[in-house]
PDB file of C-alpha atoms in Angstrom:
ATOM      1  CA  UNK A 129     118.248 201.291   0.313  1.00 52.00           C
ATOM      2  CA  UNK A 130     117.296 199.547  -2.918  1.00 51.00           C
ATOM      3  CA  UNK A 131     120.072 199.404  -5.524  1.00 55.00           C
ATOM      4  CA  UNK A 132     119.813 201.799  -8.444  1.00 59.00           C
ATOM      5  CA  UNK A 133     118.818 199.892 -11.590  1.00 60.00           C
ATOM      6  CA  UNK A 134     121.502 199.854 -14.283  1.00 62.00           C
ATOM      7  CA  UNK A 135     121.276 202.155 -17.257  1.00 67.00           C
ATOM      8  CA  UNK A 136     119.845 200.404 -20.335  1.00 68.00           C
ATOM      9  CA  UNK A 137     122.450 199.103 -22.787  1.00 85.00           C
ATOM     10  CA  UNK A 138     122.212 200.648 -26.245  1.00 91.00           C
ATOM     11  CA  UNK A 139     121.473 198.727 -29.436  1.00 95.00           C
ATOM     12  CA  UNK A 140     121.850 200.823 -32.583  1.00 95.00           C
ATOM     13  CA  UNK A 141     119.539 199.915 -35.449  1.00 96.00           C
ATOM     14  CA  UNK A 142     120.271 200.601 -39.114  1.00 94.00           C
ATOM     15  CA  UNK A 143     116.600 200.964 -40.092  1.00 94.00           C
ATOM     16  CA  UNK A 144     113.153 201.089 -38.551  1.00 94.00           C
ATOM     17  CA  UNK A 145     111.784 197.585 -37.841  1.00 93.00           C
ATOM     18  CA  UNK A 146     108.858 196.238 -39.862  1.00 92.00           C
ATOM     19  CA  UNK A 147     105.738 196.098 -37.704  1.00 89.00           C
ATOM     20  CA  UNK A 148     103.966 193.094 -39.257  1.00 87.00           C
ATOM     21  CA  UNK A 149     106.486 190.403 -38.186  1.00 91.00           C
ATOM     22  CA  UNK A 150     106.778 192.011 -34.746  1.00 92.00           C
ATOM     23  CA  UNK A 151     103.008 191.789 -34.253  1.00 87.00           C
ATOM     24  CA  UNK A 152     103.083 188.162 -35.385  1.00 89.00           C
ATOM     25  CA  UNK A 153     105.957 187.281 -33.048  1.00 93.00           C
ATOM     26  CA  UNK A 154     104.281 189.018 -30.131  1.00 90.00           C
ATOM     27  CA  UNK A 155     101.031 187.160 -30.810  1.00 87.00           C
ATOM     28  CA  UNK A 156     102.795 183.777 -30.884  1.00 92.00           C
ATOM     29  CA  UNK A 157     104.662 184.462 -27.637  1.00 92.00           C
ATOM     30  CA  UNK A 158     101.688 185.980 -25.762  1.00 90.00           C
ATOM     31  CA  UNK A 159     100.336 182.700 -24.263  1.00 89.00           C
ATOM     32  CA  UNK A 160     103.724 182.035 -22.662  1.00 88.00           C
ATOM     33  CA  UNK A 161     104.025 185.391 -20.865  1.00 89.00           C
ATOM     34  CA  UNK A 162     103.931 185.539 -17.079  1.00 85.00           C
ATOM     35  CA  UNK A 163     103.022 189.152 -16.290  1.00 86.00           C
ATOM     36  CA  UNK A 164     103.674 190.752 -12.920  1.00 87.00           C
ATOM     37  CA  UNK A 165     105.198 193.986 -11.596  1.00 88.00           C
ATOM     38  CA  UNK A 166     108.271 192.129 -10.315  1.00 88.00           C
ATOM     39  CA  UNK A 167     108.963 190.357 -13.613  1.00 89.00           C
ATOM     40  CA  UNK A 168     112.183 190.966 -15.497  1.00 89.00           C
ATOM     41  CA  UNK A 169     111.891 193.278 -18.501  1.00 89.00           C
ATOM     42  CA  UNK A 170     114.157 194.383 -21.376  1.00 89.00           C
ATOM     43  CA  UNK A 171     117.085 196.556 -20.294  1.00 91.00           C
ATOM     44  CA  UNK A 172     117.949 197.637 -23.811  1.00 94.00           C
ATOM     45  CA  UNK A 173     117.664 201.127 -25.259  1.00 96.00           C
ATOM     46  CA  UNK A 174     117.045 200.943 -29.002  1.00 97.00           C
ATOM     47  CA  UNK A 175     118.594 203.734 -31.055  1.00 98.00           C
ATOM     48  CA  UNK A 176     117.796 204.772 -34.618  1.00 97.00           C
ATOM     49  CA  UNK A 177     119.969 207.565 -35.979  1.00 97.00           C
ATOM     50  CA  UNK A 178     119.551 209.907 -38.911  1.00 96.00           C
ATOM     51  CA  UNK A 179     115.815 209.372 -39.317  1.00 96.00           C
ATOM     52  CA  UNK A 180     113.995 211.636 -41.765  1.00 95.00           C
ATOM     53  CA  UNK A 181     110.167 211.540 -41.830  1.00 95.00           C
ATOM     54  CA  UNK A 182     108.764 210.268 -45.119  1.00 95.00           C
ATOM     55  CA  UNK A 183     106.775 213.145 -46.701  1.00 95.00           C
ATOM     56  CA  UNK A 184     104.084 210.907 -48.230  1.00 95.00           C
ATOM     57  CA  UNK A 185     103.402 209.015 -44.998  1.00 95.00           C
ATOM     58  CA  UNK A 186     103.471 212.253 -43.032  1.00 96.00           C
ATOM     59  CA  UNK A 187     100.922 213.816 -45.411  1.00 96.00           C
ATOM     60  CA  UNK A 188      98.652 210.766 -45.109  1.00 96.00           C
ATOM     61  CA  UNK A 189      98.913 210.923 -41.312  1.00 97.00           C
ATOM     62  CA  UNK A 190      98.049 214.633 -41.261  1.00 97.00           C
ATOM     63  CA  UNK A 191      94.988 214.015 -43.453  1.00 97.00           C
ATOM     64  CA  UNK A 192      93.527 211.185 -41.400  1.00 97.00           C
ATOM     65  CA  UNK A 193      94.138 212.990 -38.080  1.00 97.00           C
ATOM     66  CA  UNK A 194      93.005 216.462 -39.161  1.00 97.00           C
ATOM     67  CA  UNK A 195      96.328 218.283 -38.890  1.00 97.00           C
ATOM     68  CA  UNK A 196      97.051 221.070 -41.412  1.00 93.00           C
ATOM     69  CA  UNK A 197      98.362 219.785 -44.731  1.00 89.00           C
ATOM     70  CA  UNK A 198     101.906 220.742 -45.689  1.00 85.00           C
ATOM     71  CA  UNK A 199     102.836 222.130 -42.268  1.00 89.00           C
ATOM     72  CA  UNK A 200     106.524 222.861 -41.682  1.00 94.00           C
ATOM     73  CA  UNK A 201     106.430 221.193 -38.242  1.00 95.00           C
ATOM     74  CA  UNK A 202     105.672 217.578 -37.335  1.00 97.00           C
ATOM     75  CA  UNK A 203     102.285 217.039 -35.667  1.00 97.00           C
ATOM     76  CA  UNK A 204     102.880 216.778 -31.933  1.00 98.00           C
ATOM     77  CA  UNK A 205     101.906 213.084 -31.925  1.00 98.00           C
ATOM     78  CA  UNK A 206     103.905 212.055 -35.003  1.00 98.00           C
ATOM     79  CA  UNK A 207     107.171 211.196 -33.193  1.00 98.00           C
ATOM     80  CA  UNK A 208     105.163 208.491 -31.392  1.00 98.00           C
ATOM     81  CA  UNK A 209     104.462 206.980 -34.818  1.00 97.00           C
ATOM     82  CA  UNK A 210     108.171 207.141 -35.668  1.00 97.00           C
ATOM     83  CA  UNK A 211     109.115 205.449 -32.407  1.00 97.00           C
ATOM     84  CA  UNK A 212     106.340 202.849 -32.334  1.00 96.00           C
ATOM     85  CA  UNK A 213     108.221 200.202 -34.379  1.00 96.00           C
ATOM     86  CA  UNK A 214     111.097 200.375 -31.882  1.00 97.00           C
ATOM     87  CA  UNK A 215     108.653 200.068 -28.985  1.00 97.00           C
ATOM     88  CA  UNK A 216     107.043 197.076 -30.683  1.00 95.00           C
ATOM     89  CA  UNK A 217     110.420 195.406 -31.108  1.00 96.00           C
ATOM     90  CA  UNK A 218     110.941 195.669 -27.349  1.00 96.00           C
ATOM     91  CA  UNK A 219     107.398 194.571 -26.447  1.00 95.00           C
ATOM     92  CA  UNK A 220     107.449 191.588 -28.805  1.00 94.00           C
ATOM     93  CA  UNK A 221     110.844 190.349 -27.591  1.00 94.00           C
ATOM     94  CA  UNK A 222     111.192 187.156 -25.575  1.00 93.00           C
ATOM     95  CA  UNK A 223     112.317 189.044 -22.468  1.00 93.00           C
ATOM     96  CA  UNK A 224     109.231 191.310 -22.346  1.00 95.00           C
ATOM     97  CA  UNK A 225     106.917 189.800 -19.703  1.00 94.00           C
ATOM     98  CA  UNK A 226     103.522 191.200 -20.755  1.00 94.00           C
ATOM     99  CA  UNK A 227     101.451 189.495 -23.478  1.00 91.00           C
ATOM    100  CA  UNK A 228     101.184 191.631 -26.595  1.00 89.00           C
ATOM    101  CA  UNK A 229      97.695 190.279 -27.329  1.00 84.00           C
ATOM    102  CA  UNK A 230      95.239 192.237 -25.219  1.00 81.00           C
ATOM    103  CA  UNK A 231      97.781 194.865 -24.177  1.00 86.00           C
ATOM    104  CA  UNK A 232      95.934 198.183 -23.632  1.00 88.00           C
ATOM    105  CA  UNK A 233      97.446 201.623 -24.172  1.00 92.00           C
ATOM    106  CA  UNK A 234      96.253 203.471 -21.044  1.00 94.00           C
ATOM    107  CA  UNK A 235      98.015 206.849 -21.166  1.00 97.00           C
ATOM    108  CA  UNK A 236     100.565 209.016 -22.899  1.00 98.00           C
ATOM    109  CA  UNK A 237     102.474 212.044 -21.708  1.00 98.00           C
ATOM    110  CA  UNK A 238     104.315 214.151 -24.294  1.00 98.00           C
ATOM    111  CA  UNK A 239     106.731 217.032 -23.845  1.00 98.00           C
ATOM    112  CA  UNK A 240     107.691 218.970 -26.947  1.00 98.00           C
ATOM    113  CA  UNK A 241     110.562 221.271 -26.026  1.00 98.00           C
ATOM    114  CA  UNK A 242     110.576 223.207 -29.284  1.00 97.00           C
ATOM    115  CA  UNK A 243     109.274 223.039 -32.829  1.00 94.00           C
ATOM    116  CA  UNK A 244     110.231 219.912 -34.762  1.00 97.00           C
ATOM    117  CA  UNK A 245     110.666 220.733 -38.465  1.00 97.00           C
ATOM    118  CA  UNK A 246     109.212 218.095 -40.776  1.00 96.00           C
ATOM    119  CA  UNK A 247     112.300 218.112 -43.031  1.00 95.00           C
ATOM    120  CA  UNK A 248     114.912 217.710 -40.283  1.00 96.00           C
ATOM    121  CA  UNK A 249     116.942 214.621 -39.410  1.00 97.00           C
ATOM    122  CA  UNK A 250     116.405 213.072 -35.966  1.00 98.00           C
ATOM    123  CA  UNK A 251     117.788 210.403 -33.655  1.00 98.00           C
ATOM    124  CA  UNK A 252     115.240 208.194 -31.882  1.00 97.00           C
ATOM    125  CA  UNK A 253     115.723 206.244 -28.673  1.00 98.00           C
ATOM    126  CA  UNK A 254     113.153 203.952 -27.039  1.00 98.00           C
ATOM    127  CA  UNK A 255     113.354 201.903 -23.844  1.00 97.00           C
ATOM    128  CA  UNK A 256     111.101 200.195 -21.310  1.00 96.00           C
ATOM    129  CA  UNK A 257     111.242 202.303 -18.161  1.00 95.00           C
ATOM    130  CA  UNK A 258     109.825 199.684 -15.808  1.00 92.00           C
ATOM    131  CA  UNK A 259     106.757 197.785 -14.632  1.00 94.00           C
ATOM    132  CA  UNK A 260     104.233 198.861 -12.032  1.00 92.00           C
ATOM    133  CA  UNK A 261     101.264 197.233 -10.301  1.00 92.00           C
ATOM    134  CA  UNK A 262      97.795 198.271 -11.419  1.00 90.00           C
ATOM    135  CA  UNK A 263      94.487 197.351  -9.840  1.00 88.00           C
ATOM    136  CA  UNK A 264      93.671 195.393 -13.002  1.00 85.00           C
ATOM    137  CA  UNK A 265      97.088 193.854 -13.653  1.00 90.00           C
ATOM    138  CA  UNK A 266     100.544 195.156 -14.570  1.00 94.00           C
ATOM    139  CA  UNK A 267     101.516 198.308 -16.453  1.00 95.00           C
ATOM    140  CA  UNK A 268     104.669 198.812 -18.491  1.00 96.00           C
ATOM    141  CA  UNK A 269     106.079 202.273 -19.206  1.00 97.00           C
ATOM    142  CA  UNK A 270     107.774 202.914 -22.552  1.00 97.00           C
ATOM    143  CA  UNK A 271     109.852 206.074 -23.006  1.00 98.00           C
ATOM    144  CA  UNK A 272     110.654 207.620 -26.393  1.00 98.00           C
ATOM    145  CA  UNK A 273     113.151 210.435 -26.992  1.00 98.00           C
ATOM    146  CA  UNK A 274     113.602 212.434 -30.195  1.00 98.00           C
ATOM    147  CA  UNK A 275     116.822 214.393 -30.602  1.00 98.00           C
ATOM    148  CA  UNK A 276     118.015 216.880 -33.180  1.00 97.00           C
ATOM    149  CA  UNK A 277     121.777 216.787 -32.883  1.00 95.00           C
ATOM    150  CA  UNK A 278     122.545 216.968 -29.161  1.00 94.00           C
ATOM    151  CA  UNK A 279     119.206 218.579 -28.273  1.00 97.00           C
ATOM    152  CA  UNK A 280     116.275 216.645 -26.826  1.00 98.00           C
ATOM    153  CA  UNK A 281     113.362 218.187 -28.724  1.00 98.00           C
ATOM    154  CA  UNK A 282     110.509 215.774 -27.947  1.00 98.00           C
ATOM    155  CA  UNK A 283     109.871 213.010 -25.428  1.00 98.00           C
ATOM    156  CA  UNK A 284     107.000 210.792 -24.387  1.00 98.00           C
ATOM    157  CA  UNK A 285     106.058 208.228 -21.776  1.00 98.00           C
ATOM    158  CA  UNK A 286     103.340 205.710 -22.627  1.00 98.00           C
ATOM    159  CA  UNK A 287     101.805 203.165 -20.286  1.00 97.00           C
ATOM    160  CA  UNK A 288     100.469 199.799 -21.438  1.00 95.00           C
ATOM    161  CA  UNK A 289      98.299 197.540 -19.275  1.00 92.00           C
ATOM    162  CA  UNK A 290      98.205 193.753 -19.248  1.00 90.00           C
ATOM    163  CA  UNK A 291      95.066 192.636 -17.427  1.00 84.00           C
ATOM    164  CA  UNK A 292      95.370 189.698 -15.054  1.00 84.00           C
ATOM    165  CA  UNK A 293      94.286 188.650 -11.581  1.00 80.00           C
ATOM    166  CA  UNK A 294      96.009 190.640  -8.875  1.00 73.00           C
ATOM    167  CA  UNK A 295      95.902 191.087  -5.126  1.00 69.00           C
ATOM    168  CA  UNK A 296      97.066 194.699  -5.441  1.00 54.00           C
ATOM    169  CA  UNK A 297      94.520 196.952  -3.741  1.00 48.00           C
ATOM    170  CA  UNK A 298      96.359 200.237  -3.211  1.00 47.00           C
ATOM    171  CA  UNK A 299      95.089 201.832  -6.407  1.00 45.00           C
ATOM    172  CA  UNK A 300      91.361 202.466  -6.198  1.00 44.00           C
ATOM    173  CA  UNK A 301      88.907 202.686  -9.037  1.00 45.00           C
ATOM    174  CA  UNK A 302      88.007 206.199 -10.118  1.00 46.00           C
ATOM    175  CA  UNK A 303      85.116 207.343  -7.927  1.00 39.00           C
ATOM    176  CA  UNK A 304      84.689 210.843  -9.310  1.00 43.00           C
ATOM    177  CA  UNK A 305      84.519 211.939 -12.905  1.00 52.00           C
ATOM    178  CA  UNK A 306      86.179 215.105 -14.090  1.00 60.00           C
ATOM    179  CA  UNK A 307      83.827 218.061 -14.503  1.00 69.00           C
ATOM    180  CA  UNK A 308      82.145 217.801 -17.892  1.00 87.00           C
ATOM    181  CA  UNK A 309      83.681 220.033 -20.526  1.00 95.00           C
ATOM    182  CA  UNK A 310      81.483 221.961 -22.970  1.00 96.00           C
ATOM    183  CA  UNK A 311      80.881 220.272 -26.317  1.00 96.00           C
ATOM    184  CA  UNK A 312      82.638 221.869 -29.278  1.00 97.00           C
ATOM    185  CA  UNK A 313      81.677 219.668 -32.211  1.00 96.00           C
ATOM    186  CA  UNK A 314      80.420 216.221 -33.164  1.00 97.00           C
ATOM    187  CA  UNK A 315      82.450 213.852 -35.339  1.00 97.00           C
ATOM    188  CA  UNK A 316      81.048 211.052 -37.481  1.00 97.00           C
ATOM    189  CA  UNK A 317      83.667 208.305 -37.662  1.00 97.00           C
ATOM    190  CA  UNK A 318      83.558 205.965 -40.684  1.00 96.00           C
ATOM    191  CA  UNK A 319      83.964 202.205 -40.477  1.00 95.00           C
ATOM    192  CA  UNK A 320      87.248 202.272 -42.397  1.00 95.00           C
ATOM    193  CA  UNK A 321      88.934 204.798 -40.070  1.00 96.00           C
ATOM    194  CA  UNK A 322      91.106 202.096 -38.463  1.00 95.00           C
ATOM    195  CA  UNK A 323      92.333 200.904 -41.854  1.00 95.00           C
ATOM    196  CA  UNK A 324      93.087 204.454 -42.978  1.00 96.00           C
ATOM    197  CA  UNK A 325      94.987 205.306 -39.807  1.00 95.00           C
ATOM    198  CA  UNK A 326      96.751 201.937 -39.927  1.00 93.00           C
ATOM    199  CA  UNK A 327      97.951 202.634 -43.463  1.00 93.00           C
ATOM    200  CA  UNK A 328      99.285 206.055 -42.434  1.00 94.00           C
ATOM    201  CA  UNK A 329     100.857 204.998 -39.125  1.00 94.00           C
ATOM    202  CA  UNK A 330     101.858 201.404 -39.853  1.00 89.00           C
ATOM    203  CA  UNK A 331      99.866 200.143 -36.834  1.00 88.00           C
ATOM    204  CA  UNK A 332      97.696 197.418 -38.386  1.00 85.00           C
ATOM    205  CA  UNK A 333      96.561 195.724 -35.197  1.00 84.00           C
ATOM    206  CA  UNK A 334      93.567 193.534 -36.224  1.00 86.00           C
ATOM    207  CA  UNK A 335      91.281 195.025 -33.553  1.00 87.00           C
ATOM    208  CA  UNK A 336      91.262 198.251 -35.593  1.00 89.00           C
ATOM    209  CA  UNK A 337      90.821 196.880 -39.101  1.00 88.00           C
ATOM    210  CA  UNK A 338      87.585 194.928 -39.479  1.00 89.00           C
ATOM    211  CA  UNK A 339      84.606 193.772 -37.378  1.00 89.00           C
ATOM    212  CA  UNK A 340      85.483 190.109 -37.937  1.00 90.00           C
ATOM    213  CA  UNK A 341      89.056 190.442 -36.665  1.00 86.00           C
ATOM    214  CA  UNK A 342      87.934 192.718 -33.813  1.00 87.00           C
ATOM    215  CA  UNK A 343      85.443 190.084 -32.631  1.00 88.00           C
ATOM    216  CA  UNK A 344      88.292 187.632 -32.143  1.00 83.00           C
ATOM    217  CA  UNK A 345      89.435 189.907 -29.310  1.00 79.00           C
ATOM    218  CA  UNK A 346      86.025 190.499 -27.761  1.00 83.00           C
ATOM    219  CA  UNK A 347      84.954 193.714 -29.514  1.00 87.00           C
ATOM    220  CA  UNK A 348      81.588 193.869 -31.328  1.00 91.00           C
ATOM    221  CA  UNK A 349      83.101 196.084 -34.050  1.00 92.00           C
ATOM    222  CA  UNK A 350      86.495 197.461 -34.987  1.00 92.00           C
ATOM    223  CA  UNK A 351      87.755 200.150 -32.631  1.00 93.00           C
ATOM    224  CA  UNK A 352      89.599 203.375 -33.379  1.00 95.00           C
ATOM    225  CA  UNK A 353      93.281 203.572 -32.515  1.00 95.00           C
ATOM    226  CA  UNK A 354      93.769 205.340 -29.201  1.00 95.00           C
ATOM    227  CA  UNK A 355      96.543 207.422 -30.748  1.00 97.00           C
ATOM    228  CA  UNK A 356      94.163 208.532 -33.483  1.00 97.00           C
ATOM    229  CA  UNK A 357      91.697 209.808 -30.860  1.00 98.00           C
ATOM    230  CA  UNK A 358      94.329 211.887 -29.074  1.00 98.00           C
ATOM    231  CA  UNK A 359      95.853 213.124 -32.346  1.00 98.00           C
ATOM    232  CA  UNK A 360      92.435 214.185 -33.665  1.00 98.00           C
ATOM    233  CA  UNK A 361      91.673 216.031 -30.422  1.00 98.00           C
ATOM    234  CA  UNK A 362      95.028 217.810 -30.475  1.00 98.00           C
ATOM    235  CA  UNK A 363      94.579 218.765 -34.123  1.00 98.00           C
ATOM    236  CA  UNK A 364      91.303 220.444 -33.134  1.00 97.00           C
ATOM    237  CA  UNK A 365      92.699 221.946 -29.928  1.00 97.00           C
ATOM    238  CA  UNK A 366      96.053 223.228 -31.177  1.00 96.00           C
ATOM    239  CA  UNK A 367      99.396 222.782 -29.413  1.00 97.00           C
ATOM    240  CA  UNK A 368     102.116 225.444 -28.905  1.00 96.00           C
ATOM    241  CA  UNK A 369     105.630 224.693 -30.157  1.00 96.00           C
ATOM    242  CA  UNK A 370     106.780 224.124 -26.561  1.00 97.00           C
ATOM    243  CA  UNK A 371     104.150 222.261 -24.596  1.00 98.00           C
ATOM    244  CA  UNK A 372     103.255 219.354 -22.378  1.00 98.00           C
ATOM    245  CA  UNK A 373     100.406 217.036 -23.348  1.00 98.00           C
ATOM    246  CA  UNK A 374      98.749 214.420 -21.158  1.00 98.00           C
ATOM    247  CA  UNK A 375      96.051 212.018 -22.350  1.00 98.00           C
ATOM    248  CA  UNK A 376      94.318 209.126 -20.591  1.00 98.00           C
ATOM    249  CA  UNK A 377      92.529 206.497 -22.663  1.00 96.00           C
ATOM    250  CA  UNK A 378      89.335 205.587 -20.831  1.00 95.00           C
ATOM    251  CA  UNK A 379      87.160 203.501 -23.172  1.00 94.00           C
ATOM    252  CA  UNK A 380      87.401 202.227 -26.782  1.00 93.00           C
ATOM    253  CA  UNK A 381      85.649 204.025 -29.643  1.00 96.00           C
ATOM    254  CA  UNK A 382      83.640 201.625 -31.818  1.00 95.00           C
ATOM    255  CA  UNK A 383      83.628 202.096 -35.603  1.00 96.00           C
ATOM    256  CA  UNK A 384      81.570 203.388 -37.264  1.00 96.00           C
ATOM    257  CA  UNK A 385      80.348 205.738 -34.580  1.00 95.00           C
ATOM    258  CA  UNK A 386      79.651 209.257 -33.402  1.00 96.00           C
ATOM    259  CA  UNK A 387      81.727 211.060 -30.787  1.00 97.00           C
ATOM    260  CA  UNK A 388      81.686 214.526 -29.270  1.00 97.00           C
ATOM    261  CA  UNK A 389      84.847 216.585 -28.944  1.00 97.00           C
ATOM    262  CA  UNK A 390      84.721 218.800 -25.851  1.00 97.00           C
ATOM    263  CA  UNK A 391      87.248 221.372 -24.674  1.00 97.00           C
ATOM    264  CA  UNK A 392      87.758 224.283 -22.343  1.00 96.00           C
ATOM    265  CA  UNK A 393      90.982 226.268 -21.978  1.00 92.00           C
ATOM    266  CA  UNK A 394      93.767 223.662 -21.868  1.00 95.00           C
ATOM    267  CA  UNK A 395      91.597 220.607 -21.221  1.00 97.00           C
ATOM    268  CA  UNK A 396      89.871 218.354 -23.747  1.00 98.00           C
ATOM    269  CA  UNK A 397      87.829 215.173 -23.865  1.00 97.00           C
ATOM    270  CA  UNK A 398      86.165 212.806 -26.297  1.00 97.00           C
ATOM    271  CA  UNK A 399      82.735 211.512 -25.334  1.00 97.00           C
ATOM    272  CA  UNK A 400      80.342 208.957 -26.779  1.00 94.00           C
ATOM    273  CA  UNK A 401      76.692 208.211 -26.271  1.00 86.00           C
ATOM    274  CA  UNK A 402      75.094 208.081 -22.811  1.00 84.00           C
ATOM    275  CA  UNK A 403      77.886 210.194 -21.375  1.00 82.00           C
ATOM    276  CA  UNK A 404      80.609 207.615 -21.920  1.00 93.00           C
ATOM    277  CA  UNK A 405      84.077 209.181 -21.765  1.00 96.00           C
ATOM    278  CA  UNK A 406      86.595 207.774 -24.224  1.00 97.00           C
ATOM    279  CA  UNK A 407      89.521 210.130 -23.640  1.00 97.00           C
ATOM    280  CA  UNK A 408      90.543 212.957 -21.337  1.00 98.00           C
ATOM    281  CA  UNK A 409      93.565 215.175 -21.699  1.00 98.00           C
ATOM    282  CA  UNK A 410      95.251 218.508 -21.190  1.00 98.00           C
ATOM    283  CA  UNK A 411      97.695 220.802 -22.982  1.00 98.00           C
ATOM    284  CA  UNK A 412     100.057 223.061 -21.021  1.00 98.00           C
ATOM    285  CA  UNK A 413     102.249 225.684 -22.679  1.00 97.00           C
ATOM    286  CA  UNK A 414     105.908 225.717 -21.583  1.00 94.00           C
TER     287      UNK A 414
END
């Protein structure tokens, strides 16, 4: 029987880390990474206590994602924004084995156990939950917990893929597409959407900001943040106070561009031209 991995050690932070230097550090260290599912990874759980969402940033986030202005409850995706600087600190650290440059957000699962008031104080914890083989490389799982007092009110699990050569063949490419959902509405996405979302969320990855910086990473134009696409879909779909959300990021959305939001019952999708699927997801009430 394999030994049970040790519980992550806690490191308590006094403030949320600044994203810009973390992105820079991760970029510098990326060429020296040696990704693989058996690689060592950070065993630290970062903790940030007594966090109160900033009303101005929250309002800007709601505007750019289409959530109702002045709502009493945090948008269901907003705790990811609060926890992202902690996740970036872990993923840019020297002991994180996957290169930050080129790392792809492939999925997110969210469970909101109850309403999360926008004026409340919360404790955040973030840790790397492990590495797993993927047919295109290695995936890391990052877990975020949001607590109000002793109660776990929101949690998420995100997966991030580092592409590299691999002999892993157990996971097969998708051979069947999900049944096509009926179109609900078409969205025209402006060229500055990445800059607007970056200003609201703090995620100013250069692939989202300008065509010139996006081309450095192989994209013909800037691409929309994956977390913007799922947030915009959930703003249109609606999410109960207690719910599970699952979203899989399938293909980047180029900016400017036109996408179609589709939904039926608890399922949703974002499609582009020629039937290309950018995002699929589902909402389940608890």
